[in-house]
Amino acid sequence: MSPVESTDPTARRKVAHAYNHLFSQLSDGTYPVGSMLPAERVLADDLNVARDTVRAALKQLKDEGYVTSQQGRGSKVVKVPTEDTPPGRPQLYHFMHRAFKAAEVTLDVYALTAESFVGHFELQVGRVEAGELAQLRRVSVRVLMPSEHKELDYPRALDPEDNRPWERWRLMARGNARKLEHCRDRLADCGVEFDLQIRRVGHTPTFKLYFVNGMDTLYGLYTPVTGRMELLDGTVVEEAVDVKGRGASLEHYRPWDELSAEYREFFDGHWALAEGDSAKS
């Protein structure tokens, strides 16, 4: 079974990480049309993943028409994402990359850990620091994540006495909040105002939502899967429930779509009821 077909959430996350990394490099011009991607061995070393993981990520890019592969010749770039044409499946990177060309950026997030969002947000902050976005003046971010004072449906161990998966989630959520706080200082050094608000909801999200500049709504389901879970210290929980989150397929809606309005109402309603984040340390 390939990593992308695996029921192991850790394997799927590694494939998603490799895919997102390569997709970003196609988007930012690192590998233009006609160029060859590095050998699988080199990519595996760079990303600190197995070659099977790299192969799975390359297969996704091939299936979406971005690269062609010939045995013994590597992967050639035949298409790159454009400003006006999202990739085969909606990608958060594409919409955030485009949004940050405005003078003011607004982003609302509803997620389990906000891991995917934070990774893409840091990429955009890097663009600001590189002087690519001189027009940017203000960024506003609101994040809804689960409360630490409520039990989660996932991630969790099948053994009710084992709270290690919950502790892993808590550390990830807090770590992502700290990364966003650090971005405040990085943006301030570039003369960009950053308004960050994080609130906590008393339930486990069954889907993720992103609202980008009031124009694009992205929706993705969290699909529970049962299997082995690797913890941050390298130990393993043999039987645990986690979700396919990072790298999961997203659906895209515009303001005139009925579902976009419903999701906006959902977010605003829960935002009004949510508690402020007092757990960022």
PDB file of C-alpha atoms in Angstrom:
ATOM      1  CA  MET A   1       0.000   0.000   0.000  1.00  0.00           C
ATOM      2  CA  SER A   2       1.410   3.406  -0.975  1.00  0.00           C
ATOM      3  CA  PRO A   3       1.660   6.234   1.594  1.00  0.00           C
ATOM      4  CA  VAL A   4      -1.153   8.184  -0.052  1.00  0.00           C
ATOM      5  CA  GLU A   5      -3.429   5.125   0.170  1.00  0.00           C
ATOM      6  CA  SER A   6      -2.411   4.334   3.741  1.00  0.00           C
ATOM      7  CA  THR A   7      -4.866   4.554   6.610  1.00  0.00           C
ATOM      8  CA  ASP A   8      -1.998   5.792   8.794  1.00  0.00           C
ATOM      9  CA  PRO A   9      -2.607   9.525   9.356  1.00  0.00           C
ATOM     10  CA  THR A  10       1.125  10.139   9.833  1.00  0.00           C
ATOM     11  CA  ALA A  11       1.925   8.688   6.400  1.00  0.00           C
ATOM     12  CA  ARG A  12      -0.808  10.794   4.796  1.00  0.00           C
ATOM     13  CA  ARG A  13       0.468  13.945   6.494  1.00  0.00           C
ATOM     14  CA  LYS A  14       3.973  13.316   5.211  1.00  0.00           C
ATOM     15  CA  VAL A  15       2.665  12.928   1.651  1.00  0.00           C
ATOM     16  CA  ALA A  16       0.613  16.115   2.038  1.00  0.00           C
ATOM     17  CA  HIS A  17       3.683  17.959   3.342  1.00  0.00           C
ATOM     18  CA  ALA A  18       5.776  16.809   0.388  1.00  0.00           C
ATOM     19  CA  TYR A  19       3.002  17.665  -2.076  1.00  0.00           C
ATOM     20  CA  ASN A  20       2.427  21.141  -0.609  1.00  0.00           C
ATOM     21  CA  HIS A  21       6.164  21.862  -0.620  1.00  0.00           C
ATOM     22  CA  LEU A  22       6.543  20.908  -4.277  1.00  0.00           C
ATOM     23  CA  PHE A  23       3.316  22.672  -5.271  1.00  0.00           C
ATOM     24  CA  SER A  24       4.576  25.861  -3.607  1.00  0.00           C
ATOM     25  CA  GLN A  25       7.851  25.641  -5.519  1.00  0.00           C
ATOM     26  CA  LEU A  26       5.975  25.251  -8.798  1.00  0.00           C
ATOM     27  CA  SER A  27       3.857  28.268  -7.864  1.00  0.00           C
ATOM     28  CA  ASP A  28       6.722  30.569  -6.874  1.00  0.00           C
ATOM     29  CA  GLY A  29       8.842  29.864  -9.955  1.00  0.00           C
ATOM     30  CA  THR A  30      11.491  27.680  -8.346  1.00  0.00           C
ATOM     31  CA  TYR A  31      10.793  25.106 -11.063  1.00  0.00           C
ATOM     32  CA  PRO A  32       9.459  26.754 -14.252  1.00  0.00           C
ATOM     33  CA  VAL A  33       7.854  24.954 -17.163  1.00  0.00           C
ATOM     34  CA  GLY A  34      10.400  22.793 -18.949  1.00  0.00           C
ATOM     35  CA  SER A  35      12.637  22.302 -15.925  1.00  0.00           C
ATOM     36  CA  MET A  36      13.364  18.987 -14.254  1.00  0.00           C
ATOM     37  CA  LEU A  37      12.597  18.346 -10.615  1.00  0.00           C
ATOM     38  CA  PRO A  38      15.437  17.002  -8.467  1.00  0.00           C
ATOM     39  CA  ALA A  39      15.829  13.252  -8.227  1.00  0.00           C
ATOM     40  CA  GLU A  40      13.550  11.426  -5.800  1.00  0.00           C
ATOM     41  CA  ARG A  41      16.529  10.687  -3.561  1.00  0.00           C
ATOM     42  CA  VAL A  42      17.427  14.384  -3.349  1.00  0.00           C
ATOM     43  CA  LEU A  43      13.834  15.417  -2.634  1.00  0.00           C
ATOM     44  CA  ALA A  44      13.546  12.738   0.040  1.00  0.00           C
ATOM     45  CA  ASP A  45      16.699  14.024   1.735  1.00  0.00           C
ATOM     46  CA  ASP A  46      15.583  17.660   1.493  1.00  0.00           C
ATOM     47  CA  LEU A  47      12.150  16.911   2.963  1.00  0.00           C
ATOM     48  CA  ASN A  48      13.396  14.299   5.431  1.00  0.00           C
ATOM     49  CA  VAL A  49      10.872  11.720   4.201  1.00  0.00           C
ATOM     50  CA  ALA A  50      11.022   8.318   2.540  1.00  0.00           C
ATOM     51  CA  ARG A  51      11.298   7.995  -1.241  1.00  0.00           C
ATOM     52  CA  ASP A  52       7.892   6.269  -1.288  1.00  0.00           C
ATOM     53  CA  THR A  53       6.445   9.456   0.198  1.00  0.00           C
ATOM     54  CA  VAL A  54       8.070  11.561  -2.524  1.00  0.00           C
ATOM     55  CA  ARG A  55       6.747   9.189  -5.199  1.00  0.00           C
ATOM     56  CA  ALA A  56       3.221   9.540  -3.828  1.00  0.00           C
ATOM     57  CA  ALA A  57       3.466  13.342  -3.881  1.00  0.00           C
ATOM     58  CA  LEU A  58       4.858  13.320  -7.425  1.00  0.00           C
ATOM     59  CA  LYS A  59       2.018  11.045  -8.519  1.00  0.00           C
ATOM     60  CA  GLN A  60      -0.495  13.615  -7.282  1.00  0.00           C
ATOM     61  CA  LEU A  61       1.275  16.359  -9.240  1.00  0.00           C
ATOM     62  CA  LYS A  62       1.328  14.114 -12.302  1.00  0.00           C
ATOM     63  CA  ASP A  63      -2.376  13.283 -11.944  1.00  0.00           C
ATOM     64  CA  GLU A  64      -3.132  17.025 -11.807  1.00  0.00           C
ATOM     65  CA  GLY A  65      -1.109  17.668 -14.971  1.00  0.00           C
ATOM     66  CA  TYR A  66       1.812  19.599 -13.485  1.00  0.00           C
ATOM     67  CA  VAL A  67       4.595  17.117 -14.207  1.00  0.00           C
ATOM     68  CA  THR A  68       5.316  14.174 -16.463  1.00  0.00           C
ATOM     69  CA  SER A  69       7.461  11.266 -15.380  1.00  0.00           C
ATOM     70  CA  GLN A  70       9.548   8.883 -17.428  1.00  0.00           C
ATOM     71  CA  GLN A  71      11.429   6.015 -15.866  1.00  0.00           C
ATOM     72  CA  GLY A  72      15.099   6.846 -15.615  1.00  0.00           C
ATOM     73  CA  ARG A  73      14.582  10.477 -16.654  1.00  0.00           C
ATOM     74  CA  GLY A  74      12.859  11.983 -13.621  1.00  0.00           C
ATOM     75  CA  SER A  75       9.925  14.403 -13.466  1.00  0.00           C
ATOM     76  CA  LYS A  76       9.579  17.306 -15.903  1.00  0.00           C
ATOM     77  CA  VAL A  77       7.447  20.378 -15.197  1.00  0.00           C
ATOM     78  CA  VAL A  78       4.860  20.843 -17.953  1.00  0.00           C
ATOM     79  CA  LYS A  79       2.477  23.265 -16.217  1.00  0.00           C
ATOM     80  CA  VAL A  80       2.558  25.603 -13.224  1.00  0.00           C
ATOM     81  CA  PRO A  81      -0.291  27.133 -11.184  1.00  0.00           C
ATOM     82  CA  THR A  82      -1.330  30.583 -12.383  1.00  0.00           C
ATOM     83  CA  GLU A  83      -2.953  33.559 -10.714  1.00  0.00           C
ATOM     84  CA  ASP A  84      -6.288  33.030 -12.443  1.00  0.00           C
ATOM     85  CA  THR A  85      -6.386  29.272 -12.727  1.00  0.00           C
ATOM     86  CA  PRO A  86      -6.445  27.328  -9.463  1.00  0.00           C
ATOM     87  CA  PRO A  87      -5.002  23.818  -9.539  1.00  0.00           C
ATOM     88  CA  GLY A  88      -7.182  20.775 -10.205  1.00  0.00           C
ATOM     89  CA  ARG A  89      -8.386  20.839  -6.618  1.00  0.00           C
ATOM     90  CA  PRO A  90      -8.613  24.127  -4.689  1.00  0.00           C
ATOM     91  CA  GLN A  91      -5.429  24.856  -2.742  1.00  0.00           C
ATOM     92  CA  LEU A  92      -5.225  27.200   0.218  1.00  0.00           C
ATOM     93  CA  TYR A  93      -1.790  28.321  -0.997  1.00  0.00           C
ATOM     94  CA  HIS A  94      -3.186  29.658  -4.270  1.00  0.00           C
ATOM     95  CA  PHE A  95      -5.856  31.782  -2.616  1.00  0.00           C
ATOM     96  CA  MET A  96      -3.563  33.157   0.086  1.00  0.00           C
ATOM     97  CA  HIS A  97      -0.814  33.920  -2.433  1.00  0.00           C
ATOM     98  CA  ARG A  98      -3.294  35.954  -4.482  1.00  0.00           C
ATOM     99  CA  ALA A  99      -4.898  37.611  -1.442  1.00  0.00           C
ATOM    100  CA  PHE A 100      -1.596  39.013  -0.194  1.00  0.00           C
ATOM    101  CA  LYS A 101      -1.303  41.193  -3.283  1.00  0.00           C
ATOM    102  CA  ALA A 102      -3.945  43.490  -1.756  1.00  0.00           C
ATOM    103  CA  ALA A 103      -3.163  46.370   0.602  1.00  0.00           C
ATOM    104  CA  GLU A 104      -5.367  44.839   3.305  1.00  0.00           C
ATOM    105  CA  VAL A 105      -5.867  41.126   3.932  1.00  0.00           C
ATOM    106  CA  THR A 106      -8.594  39.493   6.039  1.00  0.00           C
ATOM    107  CA  LEU A 107      -8.494  35.796   6.893  1.00  0.00           C
ATOM    108  CA  ASP A 108     -10.908  33.790   9.037  1.00  0.00           C
ATOM    109  CA  VAL A 109     -10.098  30.199  10.007  1.00  0.00           C
ATOM    110  CA  TYR A 110     -12.097  27.413  11.661  1.00  0.00           C
ATOM    111  CA  ALA A 111      -9.974  24.335  12.206  1.00  0.00           C
ATOM    112  CA  LEU A 112      -8.753  21.624  14.563  1.00  0.00           C
ATOM    113  CA  THR A 113      -5.167  22.913  14.897  1.00  0.00           C
ATOM    114  CA  ALA A 114      -4.823  25.493  12.051  1.00  0.00           C
ATOM    115  CA  GLU A 115      -1.592  23.702  11.071  1.00  0.00           C
ATOM    116  CA  SER A 116      -2.130  23.992   7.312  1.00  0.00           C
ATOM    117  CA  PHE A 117      -3.121  27.639   7.572  1.00  0.00           C
ATOM    118  CA  VAL A 118      -0.147  28.617   9.723  1.00  0.00           C
ATOM    119  CA  GLY A 119       2.298  26.974   7.322  1.00  0.00           C
ATOM    120  CA  HIS A 120       0.888  28.895   4.357  1.00  0.00           C
ATOM    121  CA  PHE A 121       0.646  32.113   6.374  1.00  0.00           C
ATOM    122  CA  GLU A 122       4.330  31.925   7.266  1.00  0.00           C
ATOM    123  CA  LEU A 123       5.142  31.565   3.559  1.00  0.00           C
ATOM    124  CA  GLN A 124       3.325  34.841   2.877  1.00  0.00           C
ATOM    125  CA  VAL A 125       5.120  36.567   5.755  1.00  0.00           C
ATOM    126  CA  GLY A 126       8.348  35.435   4.138  1.00  0.00           C
ATOM    127  CA  ARG A 127       7.263  37.149   0.920  1.00  0.00           C
ATOM    128  CA  VAL A 128       6.662  40.356   2.878  1.00  0.00           C
ATOM    129  CA  GLU A 129      10.117  40.139   4.449  1.00  0.00           C
ATOM    130  CA  ALA A 130      11.637  39.584   1.014  1.00  0.00           C
ATOM    131  CA  GLY A 131      10.151  42.887  -0.174  1.00  0.00           C
ATOM    132  CA  GLU A 132       7.748  41.281  -2.652  1.00  0.00           C
ATOM    133  CA  LEU A 133       4.596  42.851  -1.147  1.00  0.00           C
ATOM    134  CA  ALA A 134       5.428  46.512  -0.609  1.00  0.00           C
ATOM    135  CA  GLN A 135       1.758  47.497  -0.991  1.00  0.00           C
ATOM    136  CA  LEU A 136       0.635  45.483   2.065  1.00  0.00           C
ATOM    137  CA  ARG A 137      -0.461  47.637   4.999  1.00  0.00           C
ATOM    138  CA  ARG A 138      -2.669  45.532   7.264  1.00  0.00           C
ATOM    139  CA  VAL A 139      -3.499  41.878   7.922  1.00  0.00           C
ATOM    140  CA  SER A 140      -6.422  40.702  10.072  1.00  0.00           C
ATOM    141  CA  VAL A 141      -6.692  37.067  11.176  1.00  0.00           C
ATOM    142  CA  ARG A 142      -9.382  35.387  13.272  1.00  0.00           C
ATOM    143  CA  VAL A 143      -8.949  31.745  14.272  1.00  0.00           C
ATOM    144  CA  LEU A 144     -11.485  29.394  15.874  1.00  0.00           C
ATOM    145  CA  MET A 145     -10.066  26.216  17.442  1.00  0.00           C
ATOM    146  CA  PRO A 146     -11.417  23.733  20.018  1.00  0.00           C
ATOM    147  CA  SER A 147     -11.250  24.539  23.709  1.00  0.00           C
ATOM    148  CA  GLU A 148      -8.679  22.756  25.837  1.00  0.00           C
ATOM    149  CA  HIS A 149     -11.353  22.347  28.509  1.00  0.00           C
ATOM    150  CA  LYS A 150     -13.524  19.977  26.456  1.00  0.00           C
ATOM    151  CA  GLU A 151     -13.005  16.372  25.400  1.00  0.00           C
ATOM    152  CA  LEU A 152     -12.316  15.854  21.697  1.00  0.00           C
ATOM    153  CA  ASP A 153     -13.825  13.189  19.448  1.00  0.00           C
ATOM    154  CA  TYR A 154     -10.410  13.176  17.754  1.00  0.00           C
ATOM    155  CA  PRO A 155      -7.518  12.935  18.021  1.00  0.00           C
ATOM    156  CA  ARG A 156      -7.851  10.366  20.795  1.00  0.00           C
ATOM    157  CA  ALA A 157      -6.579   6.929  21.756  1.00  0.00           C
ATOM    158  CA  LEU A 158      -8.977   4.003  21.727  1.00  0.00           C
ATOM    159  CA  ASP A 159      -7.761   3.369  25.260  1.00  0.00           C
ATOM    160  CA  PRO A 160      -9.723   5.943  27.305  1.00  0.00           C
ATOM    161  CA  GLU A 161      -6.913   6.073  29.868  1.00  0.00           C
ATOM    162  CA  ASP A 162      -4.341   7.210  27.293  1.00  0.00           C
ATOM    163  CA  ASN A 163      -4.437  10.987  26.858  1.00  0.00           C
ATOM    164  CA  ARG A 164      -1.257  11.263  24.804  1.00  0.00           C
ATOM    165  CA  PRO A 165      -3.060  12.008  21.484  1.00  0.00           C
ATOM    166  CA  TRP A 166      -4.964  14.834  23.172  1.00  0.00           C
ATOM    167  CA  GLU A 167      -1.735  16.190  24.617  1.00  0.00           C
ATOM    168  CA  ARG A 168      -0.178  16.043  21.146  1.00  0.00           C
ATOM    169  CA  TRP A 169      -3.126  18.026  19.758  1.00  0.00           C
ATOM    170  CA  ARG A 170      -2.847  20.579  22.588  1.00  0.00           C
ATOM    171  CA  LEU A 171       0.844  21.155  21.933  1.00  0.00           C
ATOM    172  CA  MET A 172       0.248  21.499  18.177  1.00  0.00           C
ATOM    173  CA  ALA A 173      -2.602  23.984  18.648  1.00  0.00           C
ATOM    174  CA  ARG A 174      -0.603  26.058  21.132  1.00  0.00           C
ATOM    175  CA  GLY A 175       2.474  25.902  18.940  1.00  0.00           C
ATOM    176  CA  ASN A 176       0.542  27.203  15.947  1.00  0.00           C
ATOM    177  CA  ALA A 177      -0.877  30.039  18.037  1.00  0.00           C
ATOM    178  CA  ARG A 178       2.666  30.989  19.079  1.00  0.00           C
ATOM    179  CA  LYS A 179       3.822  30.934  15.462  1.00  0.00           C
ATOM    180  CA  LEU A 180       1.081  33.390  14.543  1.00  0.00           C
ATOM    181  CA  GLU A 181       2.065  35.612  17.475  1.00  0.00           C
ATOM    182  CA  HIS A 182       5.657  35.568  16.216  1.00  0.00           C
ATOM    183  CA  CYS A 183       4.401  36.633  12.783  1.00  0.00           C
ATOM    184  CA  ARG A 184       3.076  39.791  14.438  1.00  0.00           C
ATOM    185  CA  ASP A 185       6.642  40.846  15.249  1.00  0.00           C
ATOM    186  CA  ARG A 186       7.926  39.848  11.825  1.00  0.00           C
ATOM    187  CA  LEU A 187       5.237  41.878  10.063  1.00  0.00           C
ATOM    188  CA  ALA A 188       5.697  44.845  12.406  1.00  0.00           C
ATOM    189  CA  ASP A 189       9.371  44.947  11.457  1.00  0.00           C
ATOM    190  CA  CYS A 190       8.185  45.373   7.856  1.00  0.00           C
ATOM    191  CA  GLY A 191       5.734  48.140   8.730  1.00  0.00           C
ATOM    192  CA  VAL A 192       2.637  45.943   8.408  1.00  0.00           C
ATOM    193  CA  GLU A 193      -0.080  46.008  11.069  1.00  0.00           C
ATOM    194  CA  PHE A 194      -1.258  42.561  12.166  1.00  0.00           C
ATOM    195  CA  ASP A 195      -4.516  42.112  14.083  1.00  0.00           C
ATOM    196  CA  LEU A 196      -4.677  38.543  15.438  1.00  0.00           C
ATOM    197  CA  GLN A 197      -7.580  37.099  17.429  1.00  0.00           C
ATOM    198  CA  ILE A 198      -7.871  33.465  18.537  1.00  0.00           C
ATOM    199  CA  ARG A 199     -10.976  32.052  20.186  1.00  0.00           C
ATOM    200  CA  ARG A 200     -11.959  28.590  21.378  1.00  0.00           C
ATOM    201  CA  VAL A 201     -15.156  26.629  20.690  1.00  0.00           C
ATOM    202  CA  GLY A 202     -16.608  23.909  22.888  1.00  0.00           C
ATOM    203  CA  HIS A 203     -16.840  21.184  20.255  1.00  0.00           C
ATOM    204  CA  THR A 204     -14.725  19.108  17.873  1.00  0.00           C
ATOM    205  CA  PRO A 205     -14.797  20.494  14.299  1.00  0.00           C
ATOM    206  CA  THR A 206     -15.998  18.036  11.661  1.00  0.00           C
ATOM    207  CA  PHE A 207     -14.724  20.284   8.865  1.00  0.00           C
ATOM    208  CA  LYS A 208     -12.338  23.171   8.287  1.00  0.00           C
ATOM    209  CA  LEU A 209     -13.233  26.581   6.880  1.00  0.00           C
ATOM    210  CA  TYR A 210     -11.133  29.369   5.413  1.00  0.00           C
ATOM    211  CA  PHE A 211     -12.472  32.785   4.401  1.00  0.00           C
ATOM    212  CA  VAL A 212     -10.034  34.765   2.261  1.00  0.00           C
ATOM    213  CA  ASN A 213     -10.527  38.521   1.786  1.00  0.00           C
ATOM    214  CA  GLY A 214     -14.297  38.120   1.850  1.00  0.00           C
ATOM    215  CA  MET A 215     -14.202  36.716  -1.687  1.00  0.00           C
ATOM    216  CA  ASP A 216     -13.280  33.053  -1.355  1.00  0.00           C
ATOM    217  CA  THR A 217     -14.597  30.382   0.994  1.00  0.00           C
ATOM    218  CA  LEU A 218     -12.766  27.064   1.267  1.00  0.00           C
ATOM    219  CA  TYR A 219     -14.364  24.064   2.952  1.00  0.00           C
ATOM    220  CA  GLY A 220     -12.830  20.690   3.734  1.00  0.00           C
ATOM    221  CA  LEU A 221     -14.121  17.681   5.659  1.00  0.00           C
ATOM    222  CA  TYR A 222     -12.202  16.046   8.474  1.00  0.00           C
ATOM    223  CA  THR A 223     -12.424  12.307   7.836  1.00  0.00           C
ATOM    224  CA  PRO A 224     -11.759  10.192  10.959  1.00  0.00           C
ATOM    225  CA  VAL A 225      -9.340   7.299  10.494  1.00  0.00           C
ATOM    226  CA  THR A 226      -8.183   4.676  12.971  1.00  0.00           C
ATOM    227  CA  GLY A 227      -4.590   3.501  13.043  1.00  0.00           C
ATOM    228  CA  ARG A 228      -1.155   4.054  14.540  1.00  0.00           C
ATOM    229  CA  MET A 229      -0.329   7.587  15.649  1.00  0.00           C
ATOM    230  CA  GLU A 230       3.211   8.878  15.929  1.00  0.00           C
ATOM    231  CA  LEU A 231       3.639  11.378  18.745  1.00  0.00           C
ATOM    232  CA  LEU A 232       5.912  14.408  18.788  1.00  0.00           C
ATOM    233  CA  ASP A 233       8.576  12.542  20.766  1.00  0.00           C
ATOM    234  CA  GLY A 234       8.658   9.695  18.249  1.00  0.00           C
ATOM    235  CA  THR A 235       6.704   7.205  20.354  1.00  0.00           C
ATOM    236  CA  VAL A 236       3.644   5.531  18.874  1.00  0.00           C
ATOM    237  CA  VAL A 237       0.057   5.010  19.990  1.00  0.00           C
ATOM    238  CA  GLU A 238      -0.908   1.730  18.364  1.00  0.00           C
ATOM    239  CA  GLU A 239      -4.664   2.380  18.198  1.00  0.00           C
ATOM    240  CA  ALA A 240      -5.876   5.939  17.868  1.00  0.00           C
ATOM    241  CA  VAL A 241      -8.437   8.021  16.008  1.00  0.00           C
ATOM    242  CA  ASP A 242      -7.091  10.934  13.989  1.00  0.00           C
ATOM    243  CA  VAL A 243      -8.301  12.799  10.922  1.00  0.00           C
ATOM    244  CA  LYS A 244      -7.197  13.440   7.386  1.00  0.00           C
ATOM    245  CA  GLY A 245      -6.748  17.179   7.666  1.00  0.00           C
ATOM    246  CA  ARG A 246      -3.578  18.592   6.180  1.00  0.00           C
ATOM    247  CA  GLY A 247      -3.650  18.067   2.426  1.00  0.00           C
ATOM    248  CA  ALA A 248      -7.327  17.086   2.449  1.00  0.00           C
ATOM    249  CA  SER A 249      -9.434  18.108  -0.545  1.00  0.00           C
ATOM    250  CA  LEU A 250     -11.087  21.519  -0.322  1.00  0.00           C
ATOM    251  CA  GLU A 251     -14.221  22.873  -1.972  1.00  0.00           C
ATOM    252  CA  HIS A 252     -14.270  26.463  -3.201  1.00  0.00           C
ATOM    253  CA  TYR A 253     -17.227  28.849  -2.994  1.00  0.00           C
ATOM    254  CA  ARG A 254     -17.669  32.487  -4.017  1.00  0.00           C
ATOM    255  CA  PRO A 255     -19.786  35.121  -2.183  1.00  0.00           C
ATOM    256  CA  TRP A 256     -22.820  34.537  -4.412  1.00  0.00           C
ATOM    257  CA  ASP A 257     -22.902  30.806  -3.655  1.00  0.00           C
ATOM    258  CA  GLU A 258     -25.579  29.842  -1.140  1.00  0.00           C
ATOM    259  CA  LEU A 259     -23.225  27.631   0.844  1.00  0.00           C
ATOM    260  CA  SER A 260     -20.724  30.472   1.179  1.00  0.00           C
ATOM    261  CA  ALA A 261     -23.325  32.555   3.008  1.00  0.00           C
ATOM    262  CA  GLU A 262     -24.269  29.609   5.226  1.00  0.00           C
ATOM    263  CA  TYR A 263     -20.656  28.967   6.187  1.00  0.00           C
ATOM    264  CA  ARG A 264     -20.131  32.651   6.923  1.00  0.00           C
ATOM    265  CA  GLU A 265     -23.182  32.661   9.183  1.00  0.00           C
ATOM    266  CA  PHE A 266     -21.864  29.522  10.901  1.00  0.00           C
ATOM    267  CA  PHE A 267     -18.463  31.088  11.559  1.00  0.00           C
ATOM    268  CA  ASP A 268     -19.805  34.423  12.762  1.00  0.00           C
ATOM    269  CA  GLY A 269     -22.313  32.725  15.069  1.00  0.00           C
ATOM    270  CA  HIS A 270     -19.681  30.558  16.729  1.00  0.00           C
ATOM    271  CA  TRP A 271     -17.219  33.446  16.866  1.00  0.00           C
ATOM    272  CA  ALA A 272     -19.712  35.512  18.844  1.00  0.00           C
ATOM    273  CA  LEU A 273     -20.159  32.690  21.370  1.00  0.00           C
ATOM    274  CA  ALA A 274     -16.538  31.545  21.593  1.00  0.00           C
ATOM    275  CA  GLU A 275     -14.196  32.218  24.486  1.00  0.00           C
ATOM    276  CA  GLY A 276     -10.934  34.107  24.101  1.00  0.00           C
ATOM    277  CA  ASP A 277      -7.748  32.059  23.887  1.00  0.00           C
ATOM    278  CA  SER A 278      -6.051  31.998  27.269  1.00  0.00           C
ATOM    279  CA  ALA A 279      -3.839  28.989  26.473  1.00  0.00           C
ATOM    280  CA  LYS A 280      -0.986  30.132  24.265  1.00  0.00           C
ATOM    281  CA  SER A 281       1.944  29.569  26.560  1.00  0.00           C
TER     282      SER A 281
END
